[in-house]
Amino acid sequence: MDIRIAIVTCSDTRDMAADEAGAALEELICAQGWTVASHEVVHDEVDEISAAIVRAADDNRSNIVITCGGTGLSLRDVTPEATRAVCDRDVPGIAEAMRAYSMTKTRRAMLSRAVCMQRGGTLVVNFPGSTKAARECWEGIADQFEHAVSMTAGAGH
């Protein structure tokens, strides 16, 4: 199954060359044989993140949008709020699974405020901005992406 995944990295630098976590996610997506539909770096601002999610989901027709960064406790971390602003339905199990898997690596995973939601037929998943943590979260959930995309498209179990 070909899955189109867009990456939206949230960073005050807006420097694609410095986006190591986003680059790691691109590698992981390609290793599965899936397509990187787009990759954009935006400022840690609710409006910019929300607009990038909408572009990735609607304009690029991505099956999945992965946001990268902005899920912690800093006052600048607003990715969950931006995601909620433009999505329709919660998919809490995916974020819970990421935290549970990451807790086996570090107790700090409990501090993540990441969410997972649907925007129409697109799954939006908040990943951490650390390269190590992004890889760990991928390990914890990527094996469910094909089924999630299939279910979102209306296929049966």
GROMACS .gro file of C-alpha atoms in nm:
model
  157
    1MET     CA    1   0.000   0.000   0.000
    2ASP     CA    2   0.137   0.340  -0.095
    3ILE     CA    3   0.089   0.589   0.185
    4ARG     CA    4   0.144   0.961   0.133
    5ILE     CA    5   0.293   1.120   0.444
    6ALA     CA    6   0.359   1.491   0.488
    7ILE     CA    7   0.595   1.628   0.752
    8VAL     CA    8   0.543   1.964   0.922
    9THR     CA    9   0.834   2.059   1.146
   10CYS     CA   10   0.767   2.326   1.406
   11SER     CA   11   1.076   2.531   1.485
   12ASP     CA   12   1.169   2.887   1.563
   13THR     CA   13   1.463   2.861   1.323
   14ARG     CA   14   1.264   2.760   1.010
   15ASP     CA   15   1.589   2.607   0.887
   16MET     CA   16   1.529   2.292   0.682
   17ALA     CA   17   1.900   2.202   0.699
   18ALA     CA   18   1.882   2.196   1.080
   19ASP     CA   19   1.571   1.974   1.081
   20GLU     CA   20   1.741   1.648   1.178
   21ALA     CA   21   1.425   1.488   1.321
   22GLY     CA   22   1.231   1.567   1.004
   23ALA     CA   23   1.512   1.422   0.793
   24ALA     CA   24   1.510   1.106   1.005
   25LEU     CA   25   1.135   1.073   0.955
   26GLU     CA   26   1.179   1.113   0.579
   27GLU     CA   27   1.428   0.825   0.584
   28LEU     CA   28   1.191   0.608   0.787
   29ILE     CA   29   0.899   0.682   0.554
   30CYS     CA   30   1.104   0.598   0.245
   31ALA     CA   31   1.238   0.279   0.407
   32GLN     CA   32   0.877   0.156   0.427
   33GLY     CA   33   0.832   0.227   0.056
   34TRP     CA   34   0.589   0.509   0.129
   35THR     CA   35   0.588   0.858  -0.024
   36VAL     CA   36   0.695   1.183   0.142
   37ALA     CA   37   0.419   1.407   0.006
   38SER     CA   38   0.577   1.727   0.141
   39HIS     CA   39   0.810   1.853   0.411
   40GLU     CA   40   0.777   2.204   0.548
   41VAL     CA   41   0.937   2.387   0.840
   42VAL     CA   42   0.721   2.652   1.008
   43HIS     CA   43   0.753   2.878   1.312
   44ASP     CA   44   0.621   2.764   1.650
   45GLU     CA   45   0.301   2.966   1.607
   46VAL     CA   46  -0.049   2.820   1.622
   47ASP     CA   47  -0.162   2.992   1.300
   48GLU     CA   48   0.144   2.883   1.101
   49ILE     CA   49   0.130   2.523   1.223
   50SER     CA   50  -0.245   2.500   1.162
   51ALA     CA   51  -0.211   2.641   0.810
   52ALA     CA   52   0.070   2.395   0.731
   53ILE     CA   53  -0.142   2.102   0.853
   54VAL     CA   54  -0.429   2.216   0.631
   55ARG     CA   55  -0.197   2.250   0.328
   56ALA     CA   56  -0.044   1.908   0.390
   57ALA     CA   57  -0.379   1.737   0.439
   58ASP     CA   58  -0.595   1.915   0.184
   59ASP     CA   59  -0.367   2.047  -0.090
   60ASN     CA   60  -0.114   1.760  -0.089
   61ARG     CA   61  -0.381   1.495  -0.027
   62SER     CA   62  -0.167   1.325   0.234
   63ASN     CA   63  -0.299   1.017   0.411
   64ILE     CA   64  -0.097   1.111   0.719
   65VAL     CA   65   0.050   1.438   0.840
   66ILE     CA   66   0.329   1.406   1.094
   67THR     CA   67   0.408   1.719   1.288
   68CYS     CA   68   0.753   1.726   1.440
   69GLY     CA   69   0.823   1.934   1.750
   70GLY     CA   70   0.626   2.160   1.978
   71THR     CA   71   0.472   1.890   2.197
   72GLY     CA   72   0.647   1.960   2.527
   73LEU     CA   73   0.581   2.181   2.826
   74SER     CA   74   0.749   2.500   2.706
   75LEU     CA   75   0.513   2.792   2.651
   76ARG     CA   76   0.638   2.792   2.287
   77ASP     CA   77   0.516   2.433   2.241
   78VAL     CA   78   0.178   2.486   2.073
   79THR     CA   79   0.154   2.203   1.821
   80PRO     CA   80  -0.128   2.015   2.001
   81GLU     CA   81  -0.334   2.337   2.013
   82ALA     CA   82  -0.269   2.401   1.642
   83THR     CA   83  -0.368   2.044   1.560
   84ARG     CA   84  -0.692   2.066   1.757
   85ALA     CA   85  -0.779   2.393   1.582
   86VAL     CA   86  -0.798   2.231   1.236
   87CYS     CA   87  -0.895   1.869   1.304
   88ASP     CA   88  -1.230   1.701   1.355
   89ARG     CA   89  -1.189   1.386   1.562
   90ASP     CA   90  -0.957   1.258   1.833
   91VAL     CA   91  -0.762   0.935   1.785
   92PRO     CA   92  -0.617   0.915   2.137
   93GLY     CA   93  -0.483   0.559   2.120
   94ILE     CA   94  -0.201   0.650   1.884
   95ALA     CA   95  -0.064   0.926   2.109
   96GLU     CA   96  -0.111   0.699   2.410
   97ALA     CA   97   0.083   0.422   2.232
   98MET     CA   98   0.368   0.663   2.149
   99ARG     CA   99   0.393   0.770   2.512
  100ALA     CA  100   0.371   0.410   2.640
  101TYR     CA  101   0.642   0.290   2.401
  102SER     CA  102   0.863   0.590   2.476
  103MET     CA  103   0.821   0.536   2.850
  104THR     CA  104   1.017   0.211   2.805
  105LYS     CA  105   1.308   0.430   2.691
  106THR     CA  106   1.275   0.737   2.914
  107ARG     CA  107   1.040   0.842   3.192
  108ARG     CA  108   1.035   1.192   3.043
  109ALA     CA  109   0.799   1.063   2.774
  110MET     CA  110   0.516   1.124   3.020
  111LEU     CA  111   0.571   1.497   2.968
  112SER     CA  112   0.460   1.480   2.604
  113ARG     CA  113   0.139   1.662   2.516
  114ALA     CA  114   0.124   1.506   2.168
  115VAL     CA  115  -0.217   1.437   2.017
  116CYS     CA  116  -0.342   1.240   1.721
  117MET     CA  117  -0.652   1.350   1.533
  118GLN     CA  118  -0.829   1.321   1.199
  119ARG     CA  119  -0.885   1.602   0.955
  120GLY     CA  120  -1.137   1.456   0.715
  121GLY     CA  121  -0.963   1.156   0.562
  122THR     CA  122  -0.618   1.248   0.692
  123LEU     CA  123  -0.458   1.126   1.013
  124VAL     CA  124  -0.254   1.396   1.192
  125VAL     CA  125   0.005   1.271   1.442
  126ASN     CA  126   0.219   1.494   1.667
  127PHE     CA  127   0.577   1.367   1.699
  128PRO     CA  128   0.847   1.511   1.928
  129GLY     CA  129   1.117   1.734   1.783
  130SER     CA  130   1.414   1.534   1.911
  131THR     CA  131   1.559   1.298   1.650
  132LYS     CA  132   1.596   1.016   1.903
  133ALA     CA  133   1.242   1.060   2.033
  134ALA     CA  134   1.093   1.089   1.682
  135ARG     CA  135   1.259   0.759   1.583
  136GLU     CA  136   1.131   0.592   1.899
  137CYS     CA  137   0.776   0.714   1.841
  138TRP     CA  138   0.792   0.587   1.482
  139GLU     CA  139   0.901   0.245   1.613
  140GLY     CA  140   0.605   0.242   1.850
  141ILE     CA  141   0.328   0.314   1.598
  142ALA     CA  142   0.430   0.293   1.230
  143ASP     CA  143   0.326  -0.070   1.201
  144GLN     CA  144  -0.036   0.046   1.240
  145PHE     CA  145  -0.031   0.314   0.968
  146GLU     CA  146  -0.146   0.092   0.681
  147HIS     CA  147  -0.448  -0.029   0.876
  148ALA     CA  148  -0.526   0.323   1.001
  149VAL     CA  149  -0.514   0.464   0.647
  150SER     CA  150  -0.728   0.178   0.518
  151MET     CA  151  -0.987   0.230   0.792
  152THR     CA  152  -0.991   0.607   0.739
  153ALA     CA  153  -1.059   0.544   0.369
  154GLY     CA  154  -1.365   0.338   0.463
  155ALA     CA  155  -1.232  -0.017   0.432
  156GLY     CA  156  -1.360  -0.282   0.669
  157HIS     CA  157  -1.164  -0.468   0.930
   0.00000   0.00000   0.00000
